[in-house]
Coordinates of C-alpha atoms in Angstrom, one line a residue:
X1 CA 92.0 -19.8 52.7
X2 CA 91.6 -16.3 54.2
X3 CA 88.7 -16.4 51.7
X4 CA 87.0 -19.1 52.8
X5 CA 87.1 -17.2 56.7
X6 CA 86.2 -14.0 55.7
X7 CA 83.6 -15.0 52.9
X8 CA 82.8 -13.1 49.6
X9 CA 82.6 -9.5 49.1
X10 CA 79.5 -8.3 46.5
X11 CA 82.2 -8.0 44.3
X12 CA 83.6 -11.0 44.3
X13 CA 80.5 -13.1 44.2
X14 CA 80.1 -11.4 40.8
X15 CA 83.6 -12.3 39.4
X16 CA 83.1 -16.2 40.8
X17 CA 79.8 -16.3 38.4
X18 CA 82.1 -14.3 35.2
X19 CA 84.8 -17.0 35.9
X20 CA 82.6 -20.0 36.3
X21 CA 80.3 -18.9 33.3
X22 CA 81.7 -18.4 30.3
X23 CA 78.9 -17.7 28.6
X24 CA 78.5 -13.5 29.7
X25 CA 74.7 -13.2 28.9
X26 CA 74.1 -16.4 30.7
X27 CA 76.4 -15.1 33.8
X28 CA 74.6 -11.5 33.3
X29 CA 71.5 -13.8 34.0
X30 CA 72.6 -15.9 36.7
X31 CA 74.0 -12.6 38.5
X32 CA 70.4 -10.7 38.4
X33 CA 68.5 -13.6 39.7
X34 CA 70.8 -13.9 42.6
X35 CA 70.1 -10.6 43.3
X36 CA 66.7 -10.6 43.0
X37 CA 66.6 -13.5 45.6
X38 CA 68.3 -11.9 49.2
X39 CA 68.2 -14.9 50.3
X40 CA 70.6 -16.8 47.9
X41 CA 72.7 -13.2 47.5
X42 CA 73.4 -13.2 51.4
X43 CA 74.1 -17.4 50.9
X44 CA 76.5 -16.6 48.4
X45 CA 78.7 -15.0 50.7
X46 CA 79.8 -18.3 51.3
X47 CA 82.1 -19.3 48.9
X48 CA 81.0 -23.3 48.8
X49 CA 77.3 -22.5 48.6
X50 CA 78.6 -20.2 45.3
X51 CA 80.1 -23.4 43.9
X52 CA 76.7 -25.2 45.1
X53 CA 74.5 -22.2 43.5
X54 CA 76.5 -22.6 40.4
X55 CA 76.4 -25.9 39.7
X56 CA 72.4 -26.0 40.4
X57 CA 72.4 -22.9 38.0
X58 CA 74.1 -24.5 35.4
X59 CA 71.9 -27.9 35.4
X60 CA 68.5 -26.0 35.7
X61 CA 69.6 -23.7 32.8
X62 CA 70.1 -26.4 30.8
X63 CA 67.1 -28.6 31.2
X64 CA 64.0 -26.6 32.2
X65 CA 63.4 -24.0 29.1
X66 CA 61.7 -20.7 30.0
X67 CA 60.7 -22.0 33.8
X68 CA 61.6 -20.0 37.3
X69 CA 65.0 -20.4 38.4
X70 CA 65.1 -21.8 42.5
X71 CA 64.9 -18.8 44.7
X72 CA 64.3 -20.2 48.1
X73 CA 67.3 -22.1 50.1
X74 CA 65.3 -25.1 50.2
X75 CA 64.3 -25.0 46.6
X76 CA 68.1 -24.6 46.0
X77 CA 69.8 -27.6 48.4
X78 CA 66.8 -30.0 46.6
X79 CA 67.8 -29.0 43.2
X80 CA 71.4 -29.7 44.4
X81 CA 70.8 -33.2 45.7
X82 CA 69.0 -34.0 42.2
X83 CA 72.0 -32.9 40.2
X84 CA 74.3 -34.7 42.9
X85 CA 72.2 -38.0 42.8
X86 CA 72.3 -37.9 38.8
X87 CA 76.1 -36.9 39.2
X88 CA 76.6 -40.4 41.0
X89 CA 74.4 -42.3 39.3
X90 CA 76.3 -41.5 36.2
X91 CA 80.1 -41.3 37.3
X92 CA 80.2 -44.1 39.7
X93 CA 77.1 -46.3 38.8
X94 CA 77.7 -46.3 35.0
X95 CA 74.3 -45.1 34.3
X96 CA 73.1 -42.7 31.8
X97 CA 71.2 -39.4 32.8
X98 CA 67.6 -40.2 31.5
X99 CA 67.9 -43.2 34.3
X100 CA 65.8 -42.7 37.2
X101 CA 67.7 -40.7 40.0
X102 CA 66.5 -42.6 43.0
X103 CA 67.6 -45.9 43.3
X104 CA 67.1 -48.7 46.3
X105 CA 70.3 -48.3 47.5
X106 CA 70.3 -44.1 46.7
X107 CA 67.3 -43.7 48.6
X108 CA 68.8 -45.8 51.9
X109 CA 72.0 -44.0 51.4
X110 CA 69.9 -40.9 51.5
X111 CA 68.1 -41.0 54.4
X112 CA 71.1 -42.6 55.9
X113 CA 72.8 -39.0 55.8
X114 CA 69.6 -37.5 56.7
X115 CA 69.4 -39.1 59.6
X116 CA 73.3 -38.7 60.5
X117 CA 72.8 -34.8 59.8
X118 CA 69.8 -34.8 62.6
X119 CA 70.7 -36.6 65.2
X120 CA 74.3 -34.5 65.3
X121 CA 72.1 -31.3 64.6
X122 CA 70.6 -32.0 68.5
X123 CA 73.4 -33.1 70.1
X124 CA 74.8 -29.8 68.5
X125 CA 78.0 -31.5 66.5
X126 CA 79.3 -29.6 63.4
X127 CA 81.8 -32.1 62.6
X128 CA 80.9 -36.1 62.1
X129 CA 83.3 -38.8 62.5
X130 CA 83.6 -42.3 61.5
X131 CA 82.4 -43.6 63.8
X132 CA 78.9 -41.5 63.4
X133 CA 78.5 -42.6 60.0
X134 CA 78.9 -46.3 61.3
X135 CA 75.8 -45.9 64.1
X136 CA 73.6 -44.7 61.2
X137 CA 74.4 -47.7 59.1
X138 CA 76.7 -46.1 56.5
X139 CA 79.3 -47.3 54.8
X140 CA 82.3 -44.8 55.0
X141 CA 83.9 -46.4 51.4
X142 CA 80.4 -45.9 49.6
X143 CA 79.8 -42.5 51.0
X144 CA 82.6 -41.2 49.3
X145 CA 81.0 -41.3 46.3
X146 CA 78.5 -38.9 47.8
X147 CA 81.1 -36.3 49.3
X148 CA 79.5 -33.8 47.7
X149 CA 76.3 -34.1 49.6
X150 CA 78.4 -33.4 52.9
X151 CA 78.8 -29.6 51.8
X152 CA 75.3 -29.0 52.4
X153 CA 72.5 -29.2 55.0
X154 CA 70.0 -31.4 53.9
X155 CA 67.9 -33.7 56.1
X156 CA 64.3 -35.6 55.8
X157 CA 63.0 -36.0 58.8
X158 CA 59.1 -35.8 60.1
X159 CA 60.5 -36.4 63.8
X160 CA 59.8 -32.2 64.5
X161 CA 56.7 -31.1 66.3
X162 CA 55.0 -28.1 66.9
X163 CA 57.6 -25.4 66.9
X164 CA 60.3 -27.9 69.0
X165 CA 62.5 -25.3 67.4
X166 CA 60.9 -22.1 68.9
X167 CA 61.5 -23.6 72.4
X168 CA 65.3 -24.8 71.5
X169 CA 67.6 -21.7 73.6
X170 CA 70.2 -21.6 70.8
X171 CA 67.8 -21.5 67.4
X172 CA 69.8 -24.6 66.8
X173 CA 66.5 -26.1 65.1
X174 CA 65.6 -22.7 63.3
X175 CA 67.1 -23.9 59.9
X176 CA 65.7 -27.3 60.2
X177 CA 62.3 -26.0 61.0
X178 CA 62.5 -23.8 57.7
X179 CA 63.5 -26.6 55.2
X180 CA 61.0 -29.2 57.1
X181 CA 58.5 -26.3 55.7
X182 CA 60.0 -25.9 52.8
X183 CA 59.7 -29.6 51.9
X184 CA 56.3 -29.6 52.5
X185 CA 55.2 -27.5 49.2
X186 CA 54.4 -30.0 46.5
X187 CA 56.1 -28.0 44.0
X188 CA 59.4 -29.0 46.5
X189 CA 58.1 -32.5 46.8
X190 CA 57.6 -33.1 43.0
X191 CA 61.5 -32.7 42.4
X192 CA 62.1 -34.9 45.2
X193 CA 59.9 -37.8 43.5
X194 CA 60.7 -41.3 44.0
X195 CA 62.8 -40.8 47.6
X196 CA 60.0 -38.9 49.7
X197 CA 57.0 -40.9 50.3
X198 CA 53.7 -39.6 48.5
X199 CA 51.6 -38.1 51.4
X200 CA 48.6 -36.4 48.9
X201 CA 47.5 -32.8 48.9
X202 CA 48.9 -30.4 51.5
X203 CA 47.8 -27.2 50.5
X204 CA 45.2 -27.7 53.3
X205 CA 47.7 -28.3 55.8
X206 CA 50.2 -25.5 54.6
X207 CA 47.5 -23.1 55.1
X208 CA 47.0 -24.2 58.7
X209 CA 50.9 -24.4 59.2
X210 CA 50.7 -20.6 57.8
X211 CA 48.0 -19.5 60.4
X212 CA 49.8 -21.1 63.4
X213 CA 53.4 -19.1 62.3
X214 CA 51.2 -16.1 62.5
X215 CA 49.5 -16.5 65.7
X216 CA 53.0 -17.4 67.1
X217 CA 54.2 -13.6 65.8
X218 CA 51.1 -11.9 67.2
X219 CA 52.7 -12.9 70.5
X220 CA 55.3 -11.1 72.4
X221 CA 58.1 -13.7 70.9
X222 CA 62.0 -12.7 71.1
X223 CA 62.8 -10.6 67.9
X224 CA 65.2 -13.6 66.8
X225 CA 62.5 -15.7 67.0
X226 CA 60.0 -13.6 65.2
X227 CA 62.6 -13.3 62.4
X228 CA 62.7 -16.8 62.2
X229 CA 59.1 -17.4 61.8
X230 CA 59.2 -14.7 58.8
X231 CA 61.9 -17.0 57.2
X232 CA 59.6 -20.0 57.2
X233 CA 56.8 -18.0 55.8
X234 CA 59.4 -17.0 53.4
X235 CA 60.1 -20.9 52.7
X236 CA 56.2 -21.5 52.8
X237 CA 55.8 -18.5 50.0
X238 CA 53.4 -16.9 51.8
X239 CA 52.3 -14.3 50.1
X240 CA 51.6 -11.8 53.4
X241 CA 54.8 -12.1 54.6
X242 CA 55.9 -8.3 53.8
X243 CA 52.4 -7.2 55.4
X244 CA 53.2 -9.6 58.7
X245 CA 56.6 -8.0 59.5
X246 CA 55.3 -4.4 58.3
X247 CA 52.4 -5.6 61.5
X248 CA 54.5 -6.8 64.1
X249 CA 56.7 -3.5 63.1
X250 CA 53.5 -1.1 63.3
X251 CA 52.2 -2.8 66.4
X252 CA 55.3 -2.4 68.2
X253 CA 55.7 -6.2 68.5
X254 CA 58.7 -6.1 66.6
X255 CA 60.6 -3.3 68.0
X256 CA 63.7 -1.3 66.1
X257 CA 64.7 0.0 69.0
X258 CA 65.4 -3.8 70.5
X259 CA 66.7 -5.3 67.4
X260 CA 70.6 -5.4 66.6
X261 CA 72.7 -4.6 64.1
X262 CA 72.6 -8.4 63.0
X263 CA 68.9 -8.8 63.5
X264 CA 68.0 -5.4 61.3
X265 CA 70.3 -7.3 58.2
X266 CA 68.4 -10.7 59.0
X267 CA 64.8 -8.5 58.7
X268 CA 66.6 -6.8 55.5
X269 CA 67.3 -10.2 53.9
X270 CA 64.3 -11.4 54.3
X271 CA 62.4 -8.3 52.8

């Protein structure tokens, strides 16, 4: 328990993957990706998104031969999903795992718990009740069976406009913003085939999504809001993204004197 409060030391994010892994070149492997991503090795200071890295680990390791392992968060929570859904389908549904993933009722279920995670993510809940799973239509019996799903933050929603999240006073809607980006690669999209609705090409788009985050740095934003924007470019894989914060750092926009302790380790991760 004290654990789960204080979160994982360096050290023992490394002896969760040796334990979990039997295998010690293949938890040699897992262990240098994670590093090589900041973002999953700061994530993984959470003990349940170690159990969540690991069991997306272990699936991708064992289907996709030779391919890039997830490195971004929202890359990560999809792949989880995926293995969840099939985890269902299989346990509870009686299907086998070359079945489809997304069913009728997996895909209502789905954006059933999308939906619950959104609307509490404004009013600013952290805990849902009953009765919260009721007003979104879900049945509490039935999503049991998708418990695992609750660990994580996952929603599908279009409902955000124009950087709502910059203008929210707590960065409640920062991580929101990020995977709504996130979701919009195709190579995101693609895993996600069959729930999310085919919207065509978006490279396009993307682009102009990537040009509006960095007119928003040029301006004189809060440093926790700049930081934020270099996340989503993170989640956009944008390829400038060192160059941007090296920018706002040279220009002054970004200044080391104004950022905290907290803020320099957010830049750090990020880098």
């Amino acid at each position: 328990m004290v654990t789960e409060v204080r979160g994982f030391t360096d050290r023992q994010k490394e002896e969760y993957f040796r334990k979990r892994f039997i295998d010690e070149e293949q938890a040699s492997s897992i262990i240098s990706h994670i590093k090589t991503s900041r973002s999953l090795h700061i994530m993984c200071h959470i003990p349940v998104f170690c159990w969540i890295t690991a069991t997306v680990l272990e699936e991708v390791l064992k289907t996709r031969e030779g391919g890039e392992l997830p490195k971004t968060l929202t890359e990560m929570y999809i792949h989880f999903l995926v293995v969840q859904s099939k985890v269902k389908k299989v346990k509870y549904d009686g299907g086998a795992e070359t079945d489809p993933h997304w069913s009728p009722e997996s895909r209502k279920m789905i954006k059933s718990l999308g939906k619950l995670a959104f609307d509490q993510l404004q009013k600013g809940n952290l805990i849902f009740y009953e009765s919260d799973l009721t007003e979104c239509g879900i049945d509490i019996r039935a999503a049991l069976v998708y418990s695992g799903v609750f660990t994580q933050i996952f929603r599908e929603e279009r409902g955000l406009y124009q950087d709502k999240a910059l203008q929210s006073p707590n960065g409640h809607l920062d991580l929101f913003l990020r995977f709504l980006l996130g979701l919009s690669l195709e190579t995101n999209q693609t895993l996600l085939r069959g729930l999310l609705t085919q919207t065509g090409s978006r490279s396009q788009t993307n682009q102009r999504t990537v040009q509006y985050i960095k007119k928003k740095i040029s301006k004189n934003v809060s440093p926790e809001k700049s930081i934020n924007l270099f996340h989503c470019l993170n989640e956009l894989n944008d390829g400038s993204l060192v160059e941007e914060i090296q920018q706002s750092l040279r220009s002054g926009r970004l200044s080391t004197e104004e950022l905290s302790p907290a803020q320099w380790s957010a830049l750090v991760f990020i880098l």
